[in-house]
Tab-separated table of C-alpha atoms in Angstrom:
chain	number	residue	atom	x	y	z
A	1	UNK	CA	-44.173	-38.611	25.324
A	2	UNK	CA	-45.098	-39.735	21.007
A	3	UNK	CA	-48.200	-40.880	19.993
A	4	UNK	CA	-46.896	-44.770	17.673
A	5	UNK	CA	-48.469	-46.435	15.292
A	6	UNK	CA	-48.387	-49.030	18.576
A	7	UNK	CA	-49.919	-46.762	20.663
A	8	UNK	CA	-53.170	-45.888	18.357
A	9	UNK	CA	-52.966	-49.538	17.321
A	10	UNK	CA	-53.169	-50.622	21.622
A	11	UNK	CA	-56.343	-47.178	22.006
A	12	UNK	CA	-58.041	-48.041	19.027
A	13	UNK	CA	-58.086	-51.821	19.946
A	14	UNK	CA	-59.351	-51.436	23.714
A	15	UNK	CA	-61.814	-49.392	21.734
A	16	UNK	CA	-63.455	-52.514	20.080
A	17	UNK	CA	-64.222	-53.820	24.001
A	18	UNK	CA	-67.267	-50.956	24.165
A	19	UNK	CA	-68.805	-53.199	20.959
A	20	UNK	CA	-67.304	-57.232	20.995
A	21	UNK	CA	-70.586	-59.267	21.980
A	22	UNK	CA	-72.537	-56.759	20.581
A	23	UNK	CA	-71.988	-56.388	17.663
A	24	UNK	CA	-70.144	-58.179	14.530
A	25	UNK	CA	-67.283	-56.365	13.631
A	26	UNK	CA	-68.081	-56.088	10.597
A	27	UNK	CA	-70.901	-53.550	11.971
A	28	UNK	CA	-68.972	-51.320	15.072
A	29	UNK	CA	-65.735	-51.312	12.604
A	30	UNK	CA	-67.801	-47.778	10.893
A	31	UNK	CA	-67.858	-46.272	14.647
A	32	UNK	CA	-64.043	-46.898	15.848
A	33	UNK	CA	-63.104	-45.984	12.408
A	34	UNK	CA	-65.279	-42.781	11.482
A	35	UNK	CA	-64.135	-41.470	15.845
A	36	UNK	CA	-60.757	-42.316	15.072
A	37	UNK	CA	-60.637	-39.614	12.098
A	38	UNK	CA	-63.181	-37.281	14.118
A	39	UNK	CA	-60.592	-37.499	16.925
A	40	UNK	CA	-58.017	-36.436	14.626
A	41	UNK	CA	-58.806	-33.804	12.703
A	42	UNK	CA	-60.394	-32.299	15.883
A	43	UNK	CA	-56.985	-32.067	17.857
A	44	UNK	CA	-55.326	-31.315	14.372
A	45	UNK	CA	-57.732	-28.691	14.009
A	46	UNK	CA	-56.550	-26.787	17.787
A	47	UNK	CA	-53.398	-27.042	17.702
A	48	UNK	CA	-53.119	-25.670	13.948
A	49	UNK	CA	-56.046	-22.508	15.699
A	50	UNK	CA	-52.735	-22.267	18.465
A	51	UNK	CA	-50.398	-22.003	16.394
A	52	UNK	CA	-51.746	-19.679	13.929
A	53	UNK	CA	-52.908	-17.397	17.323
A	54	UNK	CA	-49.534	-16.943	18.635
A	55	UNK	CA	-47.666	-16.494	15.478
A	56	UNK	CA	-50.897	-13.260	14.359
A	57	UNK	CA	-50.839	-12.693	18.006
A	58	UNK	CA	-50.388	-9.278	17.423
A	59	UNK	CA	-51.729	-9.079	13.903
A	60	UNK	CA	-55.148	-8.779	14.404
A	61	UNK	CA	-56.454	-9.107	9.811
A	62	UNK	CA	-53.506	-11.822	9.464
A	63	UNK	CA	-54.504	-13.570	13.019
A	64	UNK	CA	-58.449	-13.978	10.791
A	65	UNK	CA	-57.033	-14.973	7.243
A	66	UNK	CA	-54.407	-17.424	7.955
A	67	UNK	CA	-58.088	-18.720	10.577
A	68	UNK	CA	-59.604	-18.811	7.290
A	69	UNK	CA	-57.801	-20.654	5.069
A	70	UNK	CA	-57.647	-23.605	7.495
A	71	UNK	CA	-57.880	-27.106	5.154
A	72	UNK	CA	-60.474	-28.253	7.264
A	73	UNK	CA	-63.543	-26.077	9.457
A	74	UNK	CA	-64.201	-26.726	12.791
A	75	UNK	CA	-67.040	-25.578	15.309
A	76	UNK	CA	-67.286	-26.378	18.124
A	77	UNK	CA	-70.207	-28.146	18.247
A	78	UNK	CA	-68.221	-30.717	16.378
A	79	UNK	CA	-65.059	-30.938	17.981
A	80	UNK	CA	-64.433	-34.195	19.350
A	81	UNK	CA	-63.627	-32.329	22.973
A	82	UNK	CA	-66.852	-30.948	22.938
A	83	UNK	CA	-68.513	-34.014	22.626
A	84	UNK	CA	-66.133	-35.804	24.771
A	85	UNK	CA	-67.102	-32.992	27.369
A	86	UNK	CA	-70.898	-34.122	27.138
A	87	UNK	CA	-70.267	-37.355	27.085
A	88	UNK	CA	-73.030	-38.653	29.789
A	89	UNK	CA	-76.227	-36.477	27.981
A	90	UNK	CA	-79.497	-38.604	27.285
A	91	UNK	CA	-79.006	-37.572	23.945
A	92	UNK	CA	-75.206	-38.472	22.812
A	93	UNK	CA	-75.498	-40.114	20.120
A	94	UNK	CA	-78.320	-37.641	18.256
A	95	UNK	CA	-75.693	-34.999	19.348
A	96	UNK	CA	-72.594	-36.948	17.454
A	97	UNK	CA	-74.347	-37.299	14.680
A	98	UNK	CA	-75.121	-33.691	14.250
A	99	UNK	CA	-71.296	-32.724	15.040
A	100	UNK	CA	-70.874	-35.013	11.632
A	101	UNK	CA	-72.989	-33.246	9.589
A	102	UNK	CA	-71.410	-30.166	10.871
A	103	UNK	CA	-68.282	-31.547	9.256
A	104	UNK	CA	-69.898	-31.921	6.375
A	105	UNK	CA	-71.541	-29.423	5.814
A	106	UNK	CA	-68.665	-26.764	6.781
A	107	UNK	CA	-66.548	-29.182	4.636
A	108	UNK	CA	-68.620	-29.738	2.018
A	109	UNK	CA	-65.694	-30.722	-0.785
A	110	UNK	CA	-63.728	-32.716	0.587
A	111	UNK	CA	-65.738	-34.322	3.182
A	112	UNK	CA	-68.836	-34.446	1.848
A	113	UNK	CA	-70.832	-37.585	2.485
A	114	UNK	CA	-68.391	-38.860	4.385
A	115	UNK	CA	-70.312	-39.763	7.848
A	116	UNK	CA	-73.325	-40.935	5.230
A	117	UNK	CA	-73.258	-44.588	5.916
A	118	UNK	CA	-73.221	-44.464	10.084
A	119	UNK	CA	-75.459	-43.859	13.213
A	120	UNK	CA	-74.660	-43.525	16.301
A	121	UNK	CA	-78.573	-43.156	17.166
A	122	UNK	CA	-79.208	-46.456	16.079
A	123	UNK	CA	-80.936	-48.372	18.054
A	124	UNK	CA	-81.333	-51.136	16.088
A	125	UNK	CA	-77.403	-51.331	16.197
A	126	UNK	CA	-76.811	-49.811	20.310
A	127	UNK	CA	-79.582	-50.904	21.735
A	128	UNK	CA	-81.643	-48.387	23.902
A	129	UNK	CA	-81.123	-45.658	24.904
A	130	UNK	CA	-79.481	-46.459	28.113
A	131	UNK	CA	-77.652	-49.362	26.234
A	132	UNK	CA	-76.712	-47.078	24.125
A	133	UNK	CA	-75.248	-43.447	26.299
A	134	UNK	CA	-73.272	-46.286	28.190
A	135	UNK	CA	-71.056	-47.567	24.746
A	136	UNK	CA	-70.681	-44.094	23.476
A	137	UNK	CA	-70.016	-42.752	26.199
A	138	UNK	CA	-67.239	-45.393	26.837
A	139	UNK	CA	-66.226	-45.247	23.118
A	140	UNK	CA	-65.365	-41.224	24.187
A	141	UNK	CA	-63.404	-41.657	27.415
A	142	UNK	CA	-61.299	-44.624	25.108
A	143	UNK	CA	-60.164	-41.726	22.853
A	144	UNK	CA	-59.828	-38.857	25.647
A	145	UNK	CA	-56.289	-37.068	25.497
A	146	UNK	CA	-55.394	-38.572	28.417
A	147	UNK	CA	-55.030	-42.592	26.404
A	148	UNK	CA	-54.286	-40.351	22.657
A	149	UNK	CA	-53.183	-37.432	21.823
A	150	UNK	CA	-53.000	-37.004	17.905
A	151	UNK	CA	-52.138	-33.307	16.958
A	152	UNK	CA	-49.331	-33.506	14.155
A	153	UNK	CA	-46.714	-32.449	17.105
A	154	UNK	CA	-47.323	-34.721	18.923
A	155	UNK	CA	-47.139	-37.990	16.441
A	156	UNK	CA	-44.151	-40.236	16.196
A	157	UNK	CA	-43.858	-38.960	11.689
A	158	UNK	CA	-45.989	-38.185	10.003
A	159	UNK	CA	-47.367	-41.254	8.466
A	160	UNK	CA	-47.735	-42.194	11.552
A	161	UNK	CA	-51.717	-42.592	11.798
A	162	UNK	CA	-52.179	-43.151	7.898
A	163	UNK	CA	-50.299	-46.300	9.455
A	164	UNK	CA	-51.884	-47.304	12.091
A	165	UNK	CA	-55.796	-46.423	9.966
A	166	UNK	CA	-53.682	-49.082	7.419
A	167	UNK	CA	-53.135	-51.517	10.691
A	168	UNK	CA	-57.078	-51.559	11.601
A	169	UNK	CA	-58.328	-51.650	8.520
A	170	UNK	CA	-56.357	-54.860	7.866
A	171	UNK	CA	-57.215	-56.142	11.545
A	172	UNK	CA	-60.869	-55.714	10.711
A	173	UNK	CA	-61.389	-57.114	6.963
A	174	UNK	CA	-59.379	-59.985	9.396
A	175	UNK	CA	-62.114	-61.072	11.283
A	176	UNK	CA	-64.371	-59.814	8.993
A	177	UNK	CA	-62.983	-62.801	6.735
A	178	UNK	CA	-64.870	-63.305	3.048
A	179	UNK	CA	-67.201	-59.836	3.532
A	180	UNK	CA	-64.129	-58.098	5.138
A	181	UNK	CA	-62.291	-59.249	1.733
A	182	UNK	CA	-63.988	-58.030	-0.241
A	183	UNK	CA	-62.513	-54.105	0.702
A	184	UNK	CA	-58.435	-55.244	1.330
A	185	UNK	CA	-55.559	-56.178	-0.230
A	186	UNK	CA	-52.960	-56.896	1.860
A	187	UNK	CA	-50.767	-55.154	2.589
A	188	UNK	CA	-47.993	-56.539	0.878
A	189	UNK	CA	-49.988	-57.828	-1.988
A	190	UNK	CA	-50.104	-54.305	-2.185
A	191	UNK	CA	-46.550	-53.177	-1.745
A	192	UNK	CA	-45.827	-55.940	-5.200
A	193	UNK	CA	-47.767	-54.316	-6.996
A	194	UNK	CA	-47.469	-51.044	-6.092
A	195	UNK	CA	-43.519	-52.037	-6.643
A	196	UNK	CA	-43.949	-53.726	-10.236
A	197	UNK	CA	-46.373	-50.828	-12.097
A	198	UNK	CA	-43.598	-48.830	-11.092
A	199	UNK	CA	-45.134	-45.566	-10.459
A	200	UNK	CA	-42.834	-42.940	-11.495
A	201	UNK	CA	-43.351	-38.595	-11.013
A	202	UNK	CA	-46.758	-36.472	-12.633
A	203	UNK	CA	-47.654	-40.563	-13.041
A	204	UNK	CA	-51.905	-40.804	-12.789
A	205	UNK	CA	-52.577	-43.374	-10.941
A	206	UNK	CA	-56.059	-45.311	-10.862
A	207	UNK	CA	-57.658	-47.876	-9.217
A	208	UNK	CA	-61.393	-48.912	-10.805
A	209	UNK	CA	-62.555	-51.431	-7.544
A	210	UNK	CA	-60.078	-49.248	-4.774
A	211	UNK	CA	-61.840	-50.500	-1.832
A	212	UNK	CA	-60.162	-48.658	0.964
A	213	UNK	CA	-57.697	-47.128	-1.413
A	214	UNK	CA	-54.458	-49.050	0.093
A	215	UNK	CA	-52.923	-50.314	-3.070
A	216	UNK	CA	-53.604	-46.771	-4.122
A	217	UNK	CA	-51.479	-45.819	-1.081
A	218	UNK	CA	-48.752	-47.573	-1.547
A	219	UNK	CA	-48.115	-47.255	-5.560
A	220	UNK	CA	-47.967	-43.005	-4.843
A	221	UNK	CA	-45.563	-44.047	-1.832
A	222	UNK	CA	-43.170	-46.005	-4.365
A	223	UNK	CA	-43.112	-42.400	-6.209
A	224	UNK	CA	-41.503	-40.547	-2.958
A	225	UNK	CA	-42.537	-37.394	-3.169
A	226	UNK	CA	-46.480	-35.750	-4.515
A	227	UNK	CA	-46.312	-35.071	-7.546
A	228	UNK	CA	-48.905	-37.719	-8.734
A	229	UNK	CA	-52.799	-37.689	-8.891
A	230	UNK	CA	-55.057	-40.858	-7.526
A	231	UNK	CA	-58.667	-41.350	-9.091
A	232	UNK	CA	-60.594	-44.391	-7.268
A	233	UNK	CA	-63.970	-45.894	-7.896
A	234	UNK	CA	-65.497	-48.090	-4.977
A	235	UNK	CA	-69.131	-49.327	-5.535
A	236	UNK	CA	-69.890	-49.714	-1.369
A	237	UNK	CA	-70.634	-46.780	0.372
A	238	UNK	CA	-69.687	-47.730	3.425
A	239	UNK	CA	-66.106	-48.750	1.694
A	240	UNK	CA	-65.842	-45.248	0.166
A	241	UNK	CA	-65.693	-43.123	3.195
A	242	UNK	CA	-62.999	-45.783	4.611
A	243	UNK	CA	-61.443	-44.949	1.642
A	244	UNK	CA	-61.092	-41.558	1.825
A	245	UNK	CA	-60.652	-40.700	5.167
A	246	UNK	CA	-57.471	-43.335	4.431
A	247	UNK	CA	-56.609	-41.036	1.827
A	248	UNK	CA	-56.604	-37.747	3.767
A	249	UNK	CA	-54.953	-39.804	6.401
A	250	UNK	CA	-52.083	-40.305	4.498
A	251	UNK	CA	-51.957	-36.338	3.680
A	252	UNK	CA	-53.006	-37.039	0.051
A	253	UNK	CA	-55.845	-34.197	-0.015
A	254	UNK	CA	-57.104	-34.033	-3.790
A	255	UNK	CA	-57.526	-38.087	-4.210
A	256	UNK	CA	-60.764	-38.640	-6.057
A	257	UNK	CA	-62.199	-40.860	-5.278
A	258	UNK	CA	-65.786	-41.696	-6.953
A	259	UNK	CA	-68.670	-43.818	-6.111
A	260	UNK	CA	-70.842	-46.375	-8.623
A	261	UNK	CA	-70.179	-49.643	-10.418
A	262	UNK	CA	-67.652	-48.632	-12.282
A	263	UNK	CA	-68.594	-51.848	-14.946
A	264	UNK	CA	-72.021	-50.076	-15.459
A	265	UNK	CA	-71.105	-46.509	-14.611
A	266	UNK	CA	-68.009	-45.383	-15.125
A	267	UNK	CA	-66.789	-42.414	-12.934
A	268	UNK	CA	-63.465	-40.481	-14.941
A	269	UNK	CA	-64.583	-39.446	-18.506
A	270	UNK	CA	-63.208	-37.132	-20.391
A	271	UNK	CA	-65.931	-35.611	-23.339
A	272	UNK	CA	-67.824	-38.660	-22.309
A	273	UNK	CA	-65.067	-40.914	-22.832
A	274	UNK	CA	-63.671	-43.199	-20.164
A	275	UNK	CA	-60.163	-41.100	-18.921
A	276	UNK	CA	-56.865	-42.805	-19.211
A	277	UNK	CA	-54.166	-43.147	-17.352
A	278	UNK	CA	-50.427	-43.604	-16.285
A	279	UNK	CA	-50.526	-46.460	-13.606
A	280	UNK	CA	-53.734	-48.870	-12.826
A	281	UNK	CA	-53.796	-51.274	-9.982
A	282	UNK	CA	-56.720	-53.293	-9.503
A	283	UNK	CA	-57.552	-56.489	-7.167
A	284	UNK	CA	-61.331	-56.429	-8.452
A	285	UNK	CA	-63.987	-59.443	-7.215
A	286	UNK	CA	-63.171	-62.296	-7.774
A	287	UNK	CA	-65.375	-63.762	-11.072
A	288	UNK	CA	-68.182	-61.285	-9.372
A	289	UNK	CA	-71.691	-62.986	-11.181
A	290	UNK	CA	-74.262	-61.292	-12.813
A	291	UNK	CA	-71.371	-58.423	-13.095
A	292	UNK	CA	-73.703	-56.378	-15.968
A	293	UNK	CA	-73.749	-58.057	-18.981
A	294	UNK	CA	-76.582	-57.918	-20.542
A	295	UNK	CA	-75.661	-53.939	-20.143
A	296	UNK	CA	-72.360	-54.910	-22.168
A	297	UNK	CA	-73.962	-55.856	-26.292
A	298	UNK	CA	-74.535	-51.710	-26.116
A	299	UNK	CA	-72.102	-50.558	-23.326
A	300	UNK	CA	-70.771	-46.443	-24.735
A	301	UNK	CA	-67.635	-46.337	-24.084
A	302	UNK	CA	-66.883	-49.929	-26.011
A	303	UNK	CA	-64.861	-52.187	-24.169
A	304	UNK	CA	-66.154	-55.087	-25.559
A	305	UNK	CA	-66.258	-54.465	-28.670
A	306	UNK	CA	-62.917	-55.589	-30.481
A	307	UNK	CA	-62.517	-58.287	-28.116
A	308	UNK	CA	-65.260	-60.343	-26.535
A	309	UNK	CA	-68.115	-60.012	-23.831
A	310	UNK	CA	-67.807	-62.117	-20.629
A	311	UNK	CA	-69.204	-64.413	-19.481
A	312	UNK	CA	-72.304	-63.716	-17.017
A	313	UNK	CA	-70.859	-64.892	-14.708
A	314	UNK	CA	-67.709	-64.504	-14.544
A	315	UNK	CA	-66.028	-61.059	-14.000
A	316	UNK	CA	-62.678	-60.976	-14.349
A	317	UNK	CA	-62.523	-59.736	-17.996
A	318	UNK	CA	-64.656	-57.726	-17.446
A	319	UNK	CA	-62.370	-55.683	-14.775
A	320	UNK	CA	-59.945	-56.276	-17.548
A	321	UNK	CA	-61.804	-54.961	-20.710
A	322	UNK	CA	-62.543	-51.420	-18.836
A	323	UNK	CA	-58.657	-50.786	-17.047
A	324	UNK	CA	-56.976	-52.022	-20.424
A	325	UNK	CA	-60.057	-48.804	-21.795
A	326	UNK	CA	-58.575	-46.851	-19.568
A	327	UNK	CA	-54.882	-47.365	-20.140
A	328	UNK	CA	-52.965	-44.219	-21.366
A	329	UNK	CA	-50.842	-45.079	-24.362
A	330	UNK	CA	-46.956	-45.349	-22.971
A	331	UNK	CA	-49.450	-47.277	-19.752
A	332	UNK	CA	-48.769	-50.005	-16.980
A	333	UNK	CA	-51.369	-51.947	-14.885
A	334	UNK	CA	-50.994	-55.190	-12.994
A	335	UNK	CA	-54.326	-56.844	-11.546
A	336	UNK	CA	-54.812	-59.583	-8.711
A	337	UNK	CA	-56.746	-61.941	-10.592
A	338	UNK	CA	-58.081	-65.560	-9.702
A	339	UNK	CA	-56.007	-68.618	-11.737
A	340	UNK	CA	-59.134	-69.000	-14.423
A	341	UNK	CA	-58.489	-66.156	-16.016
A	342	UNK	CA	-55.559	-68.097	-17.487
A	343	UNK	CA	-56.735	-70.846	-19.015
A	344	UNK	CA	-61.100	-70.901	-18.870
A	345	UNK	CA	-62.303	-71.305	-22.085
A	346	UNK	CA	-65.126	-69.197	-24.434
A	347	UNK	CA	-65.572	-66.127	-24.147
A	348	UNK	CA	-62.873	-65.801	-22.362
A	349	UNK	CA	-60.203	-67.672	-24.642
A	350	UNK	CA	-60.472	-65.254	-27.382
A	351	UNK	CA	-60.666	-62.308	-24.988
A	352	UNK	CA	-57.182	-64.141	-23.424
A	353	UNK	CA	-55.452	-64.584	-27.273
A	354	UNK	CA	-56.860	-61.288	-28.454
A	355	UNK	CA	-54.710	-59.230	-26.165
A	356	UNK	CA	-51.946	-61.886	-26.755
A	357	UNK	CA	-52.360	-60.425	-30.472
A	358	UNK	CA	-52.320	-56.716	-29.489
A	359	UNK	CA	-49.020	-57.446	-27.405
A	360	UNK	CA	-50.255	-56.709	-24.142
A	361	UNK	CA	-49.470	-58.882	-21.385
A	362	UNK	CA	-46.201	-58.993	-20.022
A	363	UNK	CA	-46.112	-60.816	-17.247
A	364	UNK	CA	-47.918	-63.989	-14.978
A	365	UNK	CA	-47.168	-63.687	-11.711
A	366	UNK	CA	-48.102	-67.334	-9.670
A	367	UNK	CA	-48.766	-66.062	-5.598
A	368	UNK	CA	-49.411	-68.718	-2.401
A	369	UNK	CA	-52.486	-70.248	-1.159
A	370	UNK	CA	-54.007	-68.069	1.553
A	371	UNK	CA	-52.871	-65.060	0.838
A	372	UNK	CA	-56.024	-63.115	0.909
A	373	UNK	CA	-58.897	-63.049	3.069
A	374	UNK	CA	-62.289	-64.752	3.040
A	375	UNK	CA	-60.565	-67.539	0.762
A	376	UNK	CA	-57.983	-70.240	0.038
A	377	UNK	CA	-57.573	-70.412	-3.109
A	378	UNK	CA	-54.162	-69.483	-4.204
A	379	UNK	CA	-54.258	-66.229	-7.144
A	380	UNK	CA	-51.985	-64.159	-9.791
A	381	UNK	CA	-50.984	-61.249	-11.314
A	382	UNK	CA	-51.212	-60.093	-14.737
A	383	UNK	CA	-49.028	-56.988	-15.709
A	384	UNK	CA	-49.898	-55.639	-18.480
A	385	UNK	CA	-48.153	-52.669	-20.924
A	386	UNK	CA	-48.955	-51.172	-24.055
A	387	UNK	CA	-46.067	-50.366	-26.878
A	388	UNK	CA	-44.563	-53.389	-25.343
A	389	UNK	CA	-41.066	-53.148	-27.417
A	390	UNK	CA	-40.840	-57.080	-25.997
A	391	UNK	CA	-43.024	-60.137	-28.106
A	392	UNK	CA	-43.154	-62.746	-25.173
A	393	UNK	CA	-44.902	-63.552	-21.301
A	394	UNK	CA	-42.611	-63.408	-18.418
A	395	UNK	CA	-44.174	-66.690	-16.149
A	396	UNK	CA	-42.727	-66.195	-12.274
A	397	UNK	CA	-43.855	-69.369	-10.127
A	398	UNK	CA	-43.713	-67.436	-7.269
A	399	UNK	CA	-46.145	-70.277	-5.152
A	400	UNK	CA	-44.085	-71.682	-3.047
A	401	UNK	CA	-42.057	-69.314	-1.402
A	402	UNK	CA	-44.214	-67.781	2.193
A	403	UNK	CA	-44.629	-67.693	5.643
A	404	UNK	CA	-47.026	-69.666	7.003
A	405	UNK	CA	-49.304	-67.865	9.055
A	406	UNK	CA	-52.279	-68.733	11.327
A	407	UNK	CA	-55.005	-67.628	9.677
A	408	UNK	CA	-52.983	-65.635	6.583
A	409	UNK	CA	-50.452	-66.519	4.889
A	410	UNK	CA	-47.767	-63.907	3.886
A	411	UNK	CA	-45.884	-63.069	1.736
A	412	UNK	CA	-41.356	-61.641	3.711
A	413	UNK	CA	-39.202	-58.958	2.016
A	414	UNK	CA	-37.235	-62.075	0.988
A	415	UNK	CA	-40.008	-62.998	-1.470
A	416	UNK	CA	-40.828	-59.792	-2.782
A	417	UNK	CA	-37.417	-58.874	-3.851
A	418	UNK	CA	-37.458	-62.201	-5.939
A	419	UNK	CA	-40.639	-61.640	-7.866
A	420	UNK	CA	-39.468	-58.451	-8.137
A	421	UNK	CA	-35.560	-58.824	-9.576
A	422	UNK	CA	-37.187	-61.992	-11.485
A	423	UNK	CA	-39.452	-59.118	-13.173
A	424	UNK	CA	-36.955	-56.504	-13.031
A	425	UNK	CA	-34.605	-58.327	-14.262
A	426	UNK	CA	-37.039	-60.468	-17.131
A	427	UNK	CA	-34.769	-63.614	-16.289
A	428	UNK	CA	-35.078	-67.116	-17.083
A	429	UNK	CA	-35.139	-69.138	-12.966
A	430	UNK	CA	-35.012	-72.475	-13.026
A	431	UNK	CA	-38.538	-74.160	-11.381
A	432	UNK	CA	-39.000	-70.840	-10.595
A	433	UNK	CA	-39.428	-68.217	-13.923
A	434	UNK	CA	-39.257	-68.275	-17.576
A	435	UNK	CA	-40.194	-66.194	-20.891
A	436	UNK	CA	-42.719	-67.841	-23.252
A	437	UNK	CA	-42.179	-66.640	-26.898
A	438	UNK	CA	-45.779	-66.472	-28.443
A	439	UNK	CA	-44.763	-69.901	-30.407
A	440	UNK	CA	-45.191	-71.243	-27.296
A	441	UNK	CA	-47.864	-70.151	-26.102
A	442	UNK	CA	-49.758	-70.910	-29.614
A	443	UNK	CA	-48.675	-73.977	-29.298
A	444	UNK	CA	-50.409	-74.389	-25.701
A	445	UNK	CA	-53.765	-72.421	-27.421
A	446	UNK	CA	-53.132	-69.478	-26.060
A	447	UNK	CA	-54.069	-70.981	-22.356
A	448	UNK	CA	-51.730	-69.883	-19.502
A	449	UNK	CA	-51.549	-72.407	-17.154
A	450	UNK	CA	-48.029	-71.191	-15.197
A	451	UNK	CA	-47.236	-75.162	-14.843
A	452	UNK	CA	-46.713	-75.346	-19.022
A	453	UNK	CA	-44.510	-73.051	-19.053
A	454	UNK	CA	-42.621	-73.180	-15.433
A	455	UNK	CA	-41.641	-76.971	-14.215
A	456	UNK	CA	-41.596	-77.169	-10.892
A	457	UNK	CA	-41.600	-81.049	-11.258
A	458	UNK	CA	-38.393	-82.528	-8.845
A	459	UNK	CA	-37.211	-85.791	-10.270
A	460	UNK	CA	-36.807	-88.736	-8.200
A	461	UNK	CA	-33.376	-89.984	-7.258
A	462	UNK	CA	-32.500	-93.180	-9.106
A	463	UNK	CA	-32.707	-96.823	-7.495
A	464	UNK	CA	-30.318	-98.476	-7.244
A	465	UNK	CA	-31.219	-102.203	-7.664
A	466	UNK	CA	-28.335	-104.412	-6.557
A	467	UNK	CA	-27.491	-101.701	-3.263
A	468	UNK	CA	-31.655	-102.314	-2.123
A	469	UNK	CA	-31.952	-106.192	-2.489
A	470	UNK	CA	-28.821	-106.788	-0.883
A	471	UNK	CA	-30.685	-104.592	2.453
A	472	UNK	CA	-33.996	-106.644	2.010
A	473	UNK	CA	-31.713	-109.851	2.451
A	474	UNK	CA	-29.571	-108.502	5.065
A	475	UNK	CA	-32.690	-107.281	7.145
A	476	UNK	CA	-35.341	-110.738	6.322
A	477	UNK	CA	-31.907	-112.583	7.622
A	478	UNK	CA	-32.149	-110.343	10.796
A	479	UNK	CA	-35.623	-110.043	11.443
A	480	UNK	CA	-35.083	-114.358	10.768
A	481	UNK	CA	-33.478	-114.503	13.719
A	482	UNK	CA	-35.085	-112.358	15.375
A	483	UNK	CA	-37.844	-114.933	15.448
A	484	UNK	CA	-35.878	-118.080	16.775
A	485	UNK	CA	-34.915	-115.952	19.131
A	486	UNK	CA	-38.580	-115.227	20.387
A	487	UNK	CA	-39.517	-118.524	19.336
A	488	UNK	CA	-36.650	-119.109	21.913
A	489	UNK	CA	-38.418	-117.959	25.222
A	490	UNK	CA	-41.306	-119.107	24.384
A	491	UNK	CA	-40.270	-122.243	25.336
A	492	UNK	CA	-38.805	-121.806	28.322
A	493	UNK	CA	-42.260	-120.127	29.694
A	494	UNK	CA	-43.492	-122.734	28.016
A	495	UNK	CA	-46.174	-120.842	25.443
A	496	UNK	CA	-44.842	-123.036	22.858
């Protein structure tokens, strides 16, 4: 029987029972996702070795050469099967840590420091020896081969493990609320943004706040082949590791995911200048406080020079200006932002005006409220393009069209298709979209608040006054007759 995404999800969700009640999911997710990743590496490694030995059984030289050329290297002590066989050892936490260390050392280029944030021997999170050993033994049992086989030939299709990983990340994000929302963009929003920017063959794709990598993966899938290059940067070390694992589980082995603060210390450089990219997608943290405004005046990369320095307590336009500086001459860029960027004044108004004067803004798309984990506020997508031919801006108000969910609202395939068609055909739809000229925008003092351009007001039906008066007179007569009947009943009962 093939291993399906549903099977993986079920097994992993059961594995979470080892931790539920003892720690928050924002912490135990690292144990679960790391062990699932190692289980996949181990099963893949074992199957690959079996196939090579069969293929080269009569040719020892070729056998040795092919064994040396494998994508990953695992020594016996770092395989999942070995750890499972040692699950009842009193120092199993140390043994798992050692196995993970071996994996990092033996695959330095691809997996260096990927497990640095997770400690399977942590008494503060996992309890004393006895309690810790029981938890880890149960966890290893949950991933045993009789429960789940992640060998490539056993998977239903090549996307199964990556899709399952994405699902689990989203579930942990939902559990974690606001904190989880910092590392995961809901799948349907990722899909929409990826389709809007239309990544093409040979494109370089960049996300300066890449979180778990869902936006980058969705954008790359739009291409339909593996002729692309992915670049990302993530500040949080745990999320950075999850992103790297996520890329590998989706078959993206050459993604260049760097760690660090993009605004203060951008990592993707060429000759000490910002590297530029064909496609940029991002869902940066909304209105980030203390984003590094104190460094902006002397910014090495001159990202703010031709615009203005964004407010100290709102980093939205700091990310936008970084991305515009990182966009190739014919690049496309899609960013999820709070609505405040459309109308706030002061330096943000100056930046907005300069962006419009430079003809960089292509579209403003309003999204429904409560789409994102940890915040119910509605967001918008801004699409930017360099070397635009048209001089107008398309406004789409998609805020009313969504599927209501228990915790989060969702965009349906139909909702996404309508937004996409309206954008690609650049058309006006009554109470849904409008193409605003620069004259209109200037008349609105460069305020981009969507209701100024897309009017969704529903006129009330005209009241027929004579007919309404006639109806009221009829009701008064009926009330009078009813009151007379009531008075008669009361008299008969001796109560009046």
